[in-house]
Coordinates of C-alpha atoms in Angstrom, one line a residue:
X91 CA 21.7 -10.6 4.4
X92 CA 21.8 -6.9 3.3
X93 CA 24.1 -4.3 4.4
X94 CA 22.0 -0.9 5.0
X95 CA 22.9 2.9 5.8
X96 CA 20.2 4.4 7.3
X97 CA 20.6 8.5 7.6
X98 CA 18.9 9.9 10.7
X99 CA 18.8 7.1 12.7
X100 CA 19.4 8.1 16.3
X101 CA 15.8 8.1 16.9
X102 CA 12.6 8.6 15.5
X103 CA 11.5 6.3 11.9
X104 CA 15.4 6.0 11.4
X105 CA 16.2 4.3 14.6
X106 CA 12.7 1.8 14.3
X107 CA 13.6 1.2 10.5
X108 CA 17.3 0.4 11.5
X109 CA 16.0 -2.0 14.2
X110 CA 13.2 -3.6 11.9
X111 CA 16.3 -4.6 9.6
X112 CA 18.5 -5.3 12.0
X113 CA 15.8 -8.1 13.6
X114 CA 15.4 -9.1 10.1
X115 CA 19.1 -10.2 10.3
X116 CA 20.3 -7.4 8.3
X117 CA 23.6 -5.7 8.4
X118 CA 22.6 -1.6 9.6
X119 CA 24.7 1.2 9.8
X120 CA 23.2 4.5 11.9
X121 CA 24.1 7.7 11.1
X122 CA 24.1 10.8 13.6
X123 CA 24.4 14.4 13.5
X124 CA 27.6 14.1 16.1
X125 CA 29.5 11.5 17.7
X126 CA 27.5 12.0 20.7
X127 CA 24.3 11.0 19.5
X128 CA 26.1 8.2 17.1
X129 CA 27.1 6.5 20.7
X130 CA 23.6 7.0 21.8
X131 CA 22.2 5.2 19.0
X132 CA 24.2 2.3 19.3
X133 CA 23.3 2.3 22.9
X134 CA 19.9 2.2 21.3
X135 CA 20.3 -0.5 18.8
X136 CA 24.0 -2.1 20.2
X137 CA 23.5 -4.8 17.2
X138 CA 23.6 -2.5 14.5
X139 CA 27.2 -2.7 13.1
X140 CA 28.5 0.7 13.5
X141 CA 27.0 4.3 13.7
X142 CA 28.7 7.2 11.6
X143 CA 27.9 10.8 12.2
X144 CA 28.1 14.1 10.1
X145 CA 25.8 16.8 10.2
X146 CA 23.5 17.0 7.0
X147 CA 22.7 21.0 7.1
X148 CA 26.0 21.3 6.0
X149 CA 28.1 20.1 2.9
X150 CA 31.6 19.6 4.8
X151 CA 29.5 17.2 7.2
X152 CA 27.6 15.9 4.5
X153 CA 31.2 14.9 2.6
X154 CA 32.1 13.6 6.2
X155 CA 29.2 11.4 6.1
X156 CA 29.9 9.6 2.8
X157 CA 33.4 9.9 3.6
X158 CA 32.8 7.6 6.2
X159 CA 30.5 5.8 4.8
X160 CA 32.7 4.6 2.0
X161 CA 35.6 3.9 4.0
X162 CA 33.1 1.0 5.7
X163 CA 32.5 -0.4 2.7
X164 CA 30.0 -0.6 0.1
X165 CA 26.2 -1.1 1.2
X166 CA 23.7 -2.9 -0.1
X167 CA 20.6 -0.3 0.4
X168 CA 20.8 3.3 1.2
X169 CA 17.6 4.8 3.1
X170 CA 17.8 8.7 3.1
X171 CA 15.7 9.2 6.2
X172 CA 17.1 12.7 7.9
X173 CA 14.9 15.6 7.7
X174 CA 13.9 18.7 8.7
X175 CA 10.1 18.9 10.2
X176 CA 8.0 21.9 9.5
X177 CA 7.7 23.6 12.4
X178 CA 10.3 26.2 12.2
X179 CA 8.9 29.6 13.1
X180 CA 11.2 31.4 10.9
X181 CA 13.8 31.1 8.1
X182 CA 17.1 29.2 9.3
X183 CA 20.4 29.8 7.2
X184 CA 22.7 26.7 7.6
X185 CA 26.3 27.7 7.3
X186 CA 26.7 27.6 3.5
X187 CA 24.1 30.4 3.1
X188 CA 20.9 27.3 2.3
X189 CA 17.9 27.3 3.4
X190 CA 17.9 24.3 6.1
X191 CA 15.0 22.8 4.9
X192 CA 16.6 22.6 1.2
X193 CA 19.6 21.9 3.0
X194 CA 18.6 18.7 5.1
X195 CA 16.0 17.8 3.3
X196 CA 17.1 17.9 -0.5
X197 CA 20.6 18.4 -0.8
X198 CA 21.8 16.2 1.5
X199 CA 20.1 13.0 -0.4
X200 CA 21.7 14.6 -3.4
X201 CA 25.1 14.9 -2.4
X202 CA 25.0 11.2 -0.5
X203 CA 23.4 9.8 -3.5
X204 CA 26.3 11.0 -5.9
X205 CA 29.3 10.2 -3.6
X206 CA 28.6 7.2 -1.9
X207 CA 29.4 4.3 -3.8
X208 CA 26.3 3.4 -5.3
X209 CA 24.1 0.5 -4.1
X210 CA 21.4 -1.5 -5.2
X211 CA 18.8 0.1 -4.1
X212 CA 18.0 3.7 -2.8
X213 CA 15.4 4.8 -0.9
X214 CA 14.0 8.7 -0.5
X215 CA 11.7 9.4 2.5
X216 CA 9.0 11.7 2.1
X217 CA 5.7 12.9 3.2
X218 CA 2.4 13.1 2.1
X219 CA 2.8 17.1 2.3
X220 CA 4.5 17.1 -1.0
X221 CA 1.6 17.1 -2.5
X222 CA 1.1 20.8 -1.3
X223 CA 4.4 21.5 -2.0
X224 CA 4.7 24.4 -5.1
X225 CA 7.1 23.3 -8.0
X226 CA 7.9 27.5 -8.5
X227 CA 11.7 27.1 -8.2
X228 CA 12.2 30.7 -8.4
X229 CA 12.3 31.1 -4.9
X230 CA 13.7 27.9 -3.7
X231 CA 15.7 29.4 -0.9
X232 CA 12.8 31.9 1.0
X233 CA 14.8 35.3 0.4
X234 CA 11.7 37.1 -0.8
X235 CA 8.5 35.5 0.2
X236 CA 6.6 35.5 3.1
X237 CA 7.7 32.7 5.7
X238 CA 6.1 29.1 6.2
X239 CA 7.5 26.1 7.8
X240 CA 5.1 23.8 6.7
X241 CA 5.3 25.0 3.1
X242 CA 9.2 25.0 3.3
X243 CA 9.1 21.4 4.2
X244 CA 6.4 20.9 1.9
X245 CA 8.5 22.7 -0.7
X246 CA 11.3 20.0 0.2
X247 CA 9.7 17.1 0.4
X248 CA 8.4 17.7 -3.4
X249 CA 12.0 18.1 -4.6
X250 CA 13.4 14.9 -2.1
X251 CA 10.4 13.1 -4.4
X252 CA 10.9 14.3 -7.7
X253 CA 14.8 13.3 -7.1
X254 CA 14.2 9.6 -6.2
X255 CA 12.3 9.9 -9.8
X256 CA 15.2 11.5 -11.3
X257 CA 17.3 8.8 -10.2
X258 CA 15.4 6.4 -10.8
X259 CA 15.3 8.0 -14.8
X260 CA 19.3 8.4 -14.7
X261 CA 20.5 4.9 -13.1
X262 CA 18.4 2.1 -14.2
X263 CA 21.2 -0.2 -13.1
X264 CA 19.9 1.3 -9.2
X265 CA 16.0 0.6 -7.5
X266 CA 15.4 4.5 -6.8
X267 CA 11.8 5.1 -5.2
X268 CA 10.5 7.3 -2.7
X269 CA 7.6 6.9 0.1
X270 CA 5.4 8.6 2.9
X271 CA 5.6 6.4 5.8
X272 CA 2.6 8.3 7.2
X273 CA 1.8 11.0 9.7
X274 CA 2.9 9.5 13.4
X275 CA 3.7 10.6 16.5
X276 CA 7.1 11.2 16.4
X277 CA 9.3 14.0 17.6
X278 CA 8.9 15.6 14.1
X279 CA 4.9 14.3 13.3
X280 CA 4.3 15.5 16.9
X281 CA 1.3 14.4 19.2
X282 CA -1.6 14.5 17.2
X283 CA -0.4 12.2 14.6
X284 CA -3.2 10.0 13.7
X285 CA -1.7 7.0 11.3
X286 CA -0.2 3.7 13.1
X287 CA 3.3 4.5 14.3
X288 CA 4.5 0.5 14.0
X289 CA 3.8 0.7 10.4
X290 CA 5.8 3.8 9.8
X291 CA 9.3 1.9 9.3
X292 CA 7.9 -1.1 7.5
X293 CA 7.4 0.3 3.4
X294 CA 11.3 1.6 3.5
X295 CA 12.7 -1.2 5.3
X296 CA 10.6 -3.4 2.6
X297 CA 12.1 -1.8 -0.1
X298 CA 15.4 -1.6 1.1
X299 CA 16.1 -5.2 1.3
X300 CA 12.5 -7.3 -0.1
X301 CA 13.1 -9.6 -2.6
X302 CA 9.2 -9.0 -3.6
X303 CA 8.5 -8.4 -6.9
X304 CA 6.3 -5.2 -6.0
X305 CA 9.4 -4.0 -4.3
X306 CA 12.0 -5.0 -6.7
X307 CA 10.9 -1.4 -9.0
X308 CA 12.3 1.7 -9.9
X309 CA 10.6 5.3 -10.1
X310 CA 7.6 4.8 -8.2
X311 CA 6.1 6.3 -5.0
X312 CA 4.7 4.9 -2.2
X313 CA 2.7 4.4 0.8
X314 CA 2.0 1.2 3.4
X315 CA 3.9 -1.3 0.6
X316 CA 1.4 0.5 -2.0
X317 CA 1.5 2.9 -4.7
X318 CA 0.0 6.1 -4.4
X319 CA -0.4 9.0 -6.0
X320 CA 2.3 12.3 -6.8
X321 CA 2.4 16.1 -7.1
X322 CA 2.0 16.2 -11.1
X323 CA 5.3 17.9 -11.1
X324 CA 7.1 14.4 -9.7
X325 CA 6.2 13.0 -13.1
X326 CA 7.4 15.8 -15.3
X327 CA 11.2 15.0 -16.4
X328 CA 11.8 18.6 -17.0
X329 CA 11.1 19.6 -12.7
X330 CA 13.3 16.7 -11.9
X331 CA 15.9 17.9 -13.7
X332 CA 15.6 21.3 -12.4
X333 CA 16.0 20.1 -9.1
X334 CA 19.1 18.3 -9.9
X335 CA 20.3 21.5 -11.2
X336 CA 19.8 23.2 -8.3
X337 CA 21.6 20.9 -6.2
X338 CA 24.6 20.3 -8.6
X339 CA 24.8 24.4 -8.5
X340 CA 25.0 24.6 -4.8
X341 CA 27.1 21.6 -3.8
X342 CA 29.7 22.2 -6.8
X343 CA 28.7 17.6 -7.0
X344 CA 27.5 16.4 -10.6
X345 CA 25.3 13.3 -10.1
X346 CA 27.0 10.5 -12.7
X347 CA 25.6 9.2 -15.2
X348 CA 26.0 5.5 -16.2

């Protein structure tokens, strides 16, 4: 049996990929923005083991988060699930000055992923989106151009991806991979969505706890249990880096290295 935090999980793919582990026989910890909504997900899923809550836009809940998620001991698994969607209308400044979608989307996997003690296994979700996402880092945080949502998040969700890969690169002691579970109907994918919603969960949940060998790797990217193709900017060292950087300089957090 594995012991799992999943971020995000009071609905939405974190709540069904907490309860796909959970019917697996797996230990799960939910996480919520508030204490509110962590009630409401156990009420959801009353065999998980516990729900923590901390909001992710900003860095004092993001500490909270890991705080409490190391004082309940050390997990097997981490799925980094919480996101930002892309249909902001405008720019949203989280309390720290970020940009929400960085915020949310990127820094929050960073800072979890360098304070919580480290598991076996980390898990980065995604989006097929990335791929339309720029790698121009010069103006991560939309002060000068022209506002998009759905490049914002696309923006993010190329970062989120080239980190697992980063990770990956500067723990090989730790499984680091990231995935797209799909566009589905959702809250965030919204109505339209046209890929199978019960299969959503399943690739992060596999590779959270699977001992198959396809799942037992480090680096890769993927999609339904399968590899699938990157941004070229995911599989150039020097962007991953960068990303890091950016994060590090923001949260004041170094990532260790082994």
């Amino acid at each position: 049996m594995a012991r799992v935090l999943v971020t995000g999980s009071a609905d939405g793919l974190g709540l069904m990929s907490a309860r796909l582990l959970v019917d697996q026989g797996h230990s799960v910890v939910l996480h919520a923005r508030s204490e509110q909504r962590a009630e409401e997900a156990l009420g959801a899923l009353p065999k998980a083991e516990a729900a923590i809550s901390g909001d992710l836009s900003t860095l004092a809940g993001t500490h909270e988060v890991a705080r409490q998620a190391n004082a309940s001991g050390r997990f097997d698994a981490v799925i980094h699930n919480a996101g930002v969607g892309y249909l902001k209308p405008r720019r949203v400044a989280t309390e720290d000055g970020l940009e929400q979608h960085f915020a949310v989307n990127v820094l929050a996997p960073y800072v979890l992923t360098a304070l919580v003690t480290r598991p076996d296994r980390l898990i980065y979700v995604s989006s097929g989106l990335h791929r339309g996402g720029s790698a121009d880092l010069t103006d991560w945080q939309w002060q000068n151009r022209p506002w998009s949502g759905i490049q914002a998040y696309s923006d993010s969700k190329l970062m989120v991806t080239a980190l697992a890969r980063h990770v990956a690169g500067l723990w090989p002691d730790v499984l680091s991979n990231g995935l797209e579970p799909g566009w589905v109907a959702t809250k965030m994918g919204g109505p339209e969505a046209t890929d199978e919603l019960e299969l959503a969960p399943v690739t992060q949940a596999w590779l959270a706890v699977s001992d198959d060998p396809d799942a037992r790797v480090s680096g890769n990217y993927f999609y339904h249990q399968e590899t699938c193709p990157v941004h070229s900017a995911v599989l150039d060292p020097e962007y991953g880096a960068a990303v890091a950087e950016l994060c590090r300089a923001a949260s004041g957090i170094e990532l260790p290295v082994v």
